Tab-separated table of C-alpha atoms in Angstrom:
chain	number	residue	atom	x	y	z
A	1	MET	CA	-43.182	-40.841	-46.533
A	2	PHE	CA	-42.347	-43.154	-43.689
A	3	ALA	CA	-39.648	-43.283	-41.073
A	4	LEU	CA	-38.064	-46.082	-39.076
A	5	LEU	CA	-37.025	-44.766	-35.673
A	6	SER	CA	-35.255	-46.290	-32.700
A	7	ASN	CA	-37.336	-44.781	-29.899
A	8	GLY	CA	-39.432	-42.002	-31.407
A	9	ILE	CA	-38.660	-38.398	-32.321
A	10	THR	CA	-36.167	-38.077	-29.490
A	11	SER	CA	-33.359	-36.000	-30.970
A	12	GLU	CA	-33.139	-32.514	-32.432
A	13	ALA	CA	-31.736	-34.016	-35.623
A	14	LEU	CA	-34.858	-36.142	-36.118
A	15	LYS	CA	-37.211	-33.387	-35.004
A	16	ASN	CA	-35.738	-30.989	-37.535
A	17	SER	CA	-35.498	-33.538	-40.355
A	18	LEU	CA	-39.136	-34.604	-39.963
A	19	SER	CA	-40.468	-31.067	-39.584
A	20	LYS	CA	-40.982	-30.389	-43.292
A	21	TYR	CA	-43.156	-33.494	-43.566
A	22	ILE	CA	-45.142	-33.162	-40.336
A	23	ALA	CA	-45.423	-29.456	-39.528
A	24	PRO	CA	-47.882	-28.619	-42.364
A	25	LEU	CA	-50.282	-31.385	-41.212
A	26	SER	CA	-53.014	-31.309	-38.599
A	27	LYS	CA	-54.158	-34.693	-37.278
A	28	ALA	CA	-52.124	-37.567	-35.852
A	29	THR	CA	-52.701	-40.846	-34.060
A	30	VAL	CA	-50.496	-43.000	-31.860
A	31	VAL	CA	-51.048	-46.723	-32.430
A	32	VAL	CA	-50.530	-48.583	-29.145
A	33	THR	CA	-51.267	-52.122	-30.367
A	34	ALA	CA	-47.687	-53.370	-29.960
A	35	ASP	CA	-47.949	-53.105	-26.167
A	36	ASN	CA	-50.314	-56.013	-25.646
A	37	GLU	CA	-50.310	-55.483	-21.890
A	38	TYR	CA	-50.534	-51.753	-21.191
A	39	LYS	CA	-51.835	-50.357	-24.501
A	40	GLU	CA	-52.653	-46.628	-24.062
A	41	ASN	CA	-51.169	-46.782	-20.553
A	42	ASN	CA	-47.713	-47.547	-21.935
A	43	TYR	CA	-45.352	-45.169	-20.137
A	44	HIS	CA	-43.940	-43.848	-23.437
A	45	VAL	CA	-47.332	-42.678	-24.730
A	46	PRO	CA	-47.434	-39.230	-23.038
A	47	ARG	CA	-43.946	-38.481	-24.397
A	48	VAL	CA	-44.885	-39.583	-27.920
A	49	ILE	CA	-48.040	-37.474	-27.844
A	50	ASN	CA	-46.033	-34.441	-26.746
A	51	GLU	CA	-43.462	-35.019	-29.503
A	52	LEU	CA	-46.249	-34.864	-32.082
A	53	LYS	CA	-48.009	-31.933	-30.425
A	54	GLU	CA	-44.810	-29.908	-30.732
A	55	TYR	CA	-45.531	-29.805	-34.464
A	56	GLY	CA	-48.978	-28.348	-33.762
A	57	LEU	CA	-50.825	-31.628	-34.379
A	58	SER	CA	-53.947	-32.797	-32.620
A	59	VAL	CA	-53.258	-36.338	-31.375
A	60	GLU	CA	-55.500	-39.325	-30.654
A	61	ILE	CA	-54.850	-42.893	-29.488
A	62	PHE	CA	-55.564	-45.881	-31.744
A	63	ASP	CA	-55.587	-49.640	-31.198
A	64	LEU	CA	-55.969	-52.127	-34.046
A	65	ASP	CA	-57.348	-54.634	-31.564
A	66	LYS	CA	-60.322	-52.365	-30.845
A	67	GLN	CA	-60.810	-50.152	-33.911
A	68	ASP	CA	-61.253	-50.796	-37.621
A	69	ALA	CA	-57.960	-50.404	-39.468
A	70	THR	CA	-59.618	-48.307	-42.186
A	71	GLU	CA	-60.095	-45.526	-39.611
A	72	LEU	CA	-56.331	-44.938	-39.744
A	73	LEU	CA	-56.814	-43.312	-43.130
A	74	LYS	CA	-58.442	-40.252	-41.565
A	75	TYR	CA	-55.148	-39.234	-39.955
A	76	ASP	CA	-52.297	-37.287	-41.561
A	77	VAL	CA	-49.649	-38.871	-39.336
A	78	VAL	CA	-49.746	-42.415	-37.970
A	79	GLU	CA	-47.125	-43.466	-35.416
A	80	PHE	CA	-46.671	-47.045	-34.204
A	81	ILE	CA	-45.009	-47.293	-30.798
A	82	GLY	CA	-42.793	-50.095	-29.511
A	83	GLY	CA	-43.704	-53.229	-27.632
A	84	ASN	CA	-43.908	-56.803	-28.862
A	85	PRO	CA	-43.144	-57.122	-32.597
A	86	TYR	CA	-44.632	-60.615	-32.808
A	87	TYR	CA	-47.895	-59.434	-31.294
A	88	LEU	CA	-48.040	-56.328	-33.485
A	89	LEU	CA	-47.308	-58.208	-36.708
A	90	ASN	CA	-49.934	-60.799	-35.847
A	91	SER	CA	-52.504	-58.108	-35.062
A	92	ILE	CA	-51.804	-56.290	-38.337
A	93	ARG	CA	-52.483	-59.510	-40.226
A	94	GLU	CA	-55.548	-60.479	-38.200
A	95	HIS	CA	-57.141	-57.083	-38.777
A	96	ASN	CA	-56.256	-56.837	-42.480
A	97	ALA	CA	-54.229	-53.685	-41.914
A	98	THR	CA	-51.259	-54.394	-44.186
A	99	ASP	CA	-52.557	-52.653	-47.305
A	100	ILE	CA	-53.837	-49.717	-45.260
A	101	ILE	CA	-50.442	-49.219	-43.625
A	102	LYS	CA	-48.768	-49.338	-47.043
A	103	GLN	CA	-51.252	-46.748	-48.324
A	104	ILE	CA	-50.430	-44.460	-45.397
A	105	ALA	CA	-46.708	-44.810	-46.123
A	106	ASN	CA	-47.325	-43.818	-49.751
A	107	GLU	CA	-49.833	-41.014	-49.246
A	108	LYS	CA	-49.348	-39.676	-45.719
A	109	VAL	CA	-46.733	-39.838	-42.949
A	110	LEU	CA	-46.055	-43.176	-41.266
A	111	LEU	CA	-43.719	-43.401	-38.278
A	112	GLY	CA	-42.662	-46.551	-36.486
A	113	TRP	CA	-40.195	-47.062	-33.676
A	114	SER	CA	-38.781	-50.166	-32.012
A	115	ALA	CA	-41.353	-52.946	-32.624
A	116	GLY	CA	-43.361	-50.453	-34.669
A	117	ALA	CA	-40.366	-50.056	-36.998
A	118	PHE	CA	-39.358	-53.720	-37.080
A	119	VAL	CA	-42.667	-54.833	-38.600
A	120	LEU	CA	-42.281	-52.423	-41.540
A	121	THR	CA	-39.051	-54.116	-42.658
A	122	PRO	CA	-38.581	-57.440	-44.519
A	123	SER	CA	-38.443	-59.560	-41.362
A	124	ILE	CA	-38.439	-59.655	-37.575
A	125	GLU	CA	-36.274	-62.781	-37.596
A	126	ILE	CA	-33.337	-61.050	-35.898
A	127	VAL	CA	-35.613	-60.562	-32.866
A	128	ASP	CA	-36.291	-64.296	-32.884
A	129	LYS	CA	-32.570	-65.016	-32.648
A	130	LEU	CA	-32.327	-62.970	-29.458
A	131	THR	CA	-35.643	-63.008	-27.602
A	132	PRO	CA	-37.826	-65.854	-28.966
A	133	LYS	CA	-39.760	-65.914	-25.678
A	134	MET	CA	-41.491	-62.722	-26.844
A	135	ASN	CA	-43.397	-64.819	-29.390
A	136	ILE	CA	-46.477	-65.157	-27.195
A	137	VAL	CA	-48.744	-65.548	-30.249
A	138	SER	CA	-46.773	-68.519	-31.651
A	139	LEU	CA	-46.135	-66.609	-34.865
A	140	GLU	CA	-44.471	-68.803	-37.481
A	141	ASN	CA	-44.299	-66.391	-40.433
A	142	LEU	CA	-41.772	-63.752	-39.375
A	143	ASN	CA	-41.918	-61.779	-42.627
A	144	GLY	CA	-42.558	-58.091	-42.110
A	145	LEU	CA	-44.527	-55.702	-44.308
A	146	SER	CA	-41.429	-55.038	-46.460
A	147	LEU	CA	-42.105	-51.339	-46.966
A	148	THR	CA	-38.339	-51.200	-47.437
A	149	ASN	CA	-35.575	-53.705	-48.148
A	150	MET	CA	-33.578	-52.305	-45.244
A	151	HIS	CA	-33.020	-54.449	-42.169
A	152	ILE	CA	-32.729	-52.557	-38.896
A	153	PHE	CA	-31.871	-53.013	-35.248
A	154	PRO	CA	-33.317	-50.319	-32.932
A	155	HIS	CA	-31.827	-49.514	-29.498
A	156	TYR	CA	-28.586	-51.121	-30.676
A	157	SER	CA	-26.232	-49.680	-28.030
A	158	LYS	CA	-28.641	-50.701	-25.274
A	159	PHE	CA	-28.866	-54.268	-26.570
A	160	GLU	CA	-25.072	-54.435	-26.855
A	161	LYS	CA	-24.983	-54.179	-23.076
A	162	ARG	CA	-27.641	-56.862	-22.740
A	163	PHE	CA	-26.184	-59.379	-25.201
A	164	ASP	CA	-22.399	-59.851	-25.199
A	165	ASN	CA	-22.451	-61.522	-28.630
A	166	LEU	CA	-24.876	-59.152	-30.350
A	167	ASP	CA	-22.463	-58.031	-33.056
A	168	ALA	CA	-21.601	-61.626	-33.934
A	169	ILE	CA	-25.294	-62.532	-34.131
A	170	CYS	CA	-25.978	-59.575	-36.413
A	171	LYS	CA	-23.017	-60.386	-38.655
A	172	ALA	CA	-24.148	-64.015	-38.946
A	173	TYR	CA	-27.631	-62.816	-39.854
A	174	GLU	CA	-26.215	-60.449	-42.471
A	175	LYS	CA	-24.207	-63.262	-44.027
A	176	GLU	CA	-27.132	-65.681	-43.961
A	177	HIS	CA	-29.523	-63.205	-45.587
A	178	ASN	CA	-27.005	-61.351	-47.758
A	179	CYS	CA	-28.040	-58.030	-46.245
A	180	ALA	CA	-26.769	-55.263	-44.017
A	181	ILE	CA	-28.442	-54.437	-40.720
A	182	VAL	CA	-28.658	-50.711	-40.009
A	183	ARG	CA	-27.876	-50.371	-36.334
A	184	LEU	CA	-29.978	-47.576	-34.840
A	185	ASN	CA	-29.274	-46.060	-31.455
A	186	ASP	CA	-31.923	-44.083	-29.604
A	187	GLY	CA	-32.315	-40.709	-31.297
A	188	ASP	CA	-31.484	-42.203	-34.714
A	189	GLY	CA	-33.839	-42.898	-37.590
A	190	ILE	CA	-34.239	-43.529	-41.299
A	191	ILE	CA	-36.499	-41.351	-43.443
A	192	ILE	CA	-37.709	-43.040	-46.624
A	193	GLU	CA	-39.365	-40.974	-49.341
A	194	ASN	CA	-39.941	-42.194	-52.899
A	195	GLY	CA	-37.457	-44.989	-52.336
A	196	VAL	CA	-34.721	-42.616	-51.137
A	197	GLU	CA	-33.361	-43.605	-47.730
A	198	THR	CA	-31.800	-40.986	-45.483
A	199	ILE	CA	-30.195	-42.067	-42.234
A	200	ILE	CA	-30.453	-39.496	-39.437
A	201	VAL	CA	-27.981	-39.808	-36.577
A	202	GLY	CA	-29.181	-38.298	-33.324
């Protein structure tokens, strides 16, 4: 099972919906790779750890830039935090983590929010249409891991305030790619199990 979240397990609806998958498990890790600057010192990390500990999990920190990707397989729950989607996608490729992440999604519990969710989808191109300056690694291939065919936009209501033409940009993208973008606000998420997609509204 895997879940695409806007900003983590930040609503009761998500907490309750994920409980049946997470509560029976014991060991989790928070992957901080997406924050290329602060890593484990990212200000969201303590909150994310506490969200997982509420299920009774023991929680460790993981960074693909410093640890072998195969070590992720020893955890029951793997959660990728937000940050820079270009940097994260590049790091996943550089460290040959794609197949391992797909294995976790199939056999364990994989959570991703913000940048950590974007990279699991077919593409991060919608990010490129809004904030191309984030591409500090000069990434040319913007294809994601395609764990799902769903296209998403986390933190949507927040970005609506930042970009006056966000809806028009999303609609143009949808037309260009013949797809629908699921607009996720903080507290929202999508749980995907055996190809069945369930949208949770926080």
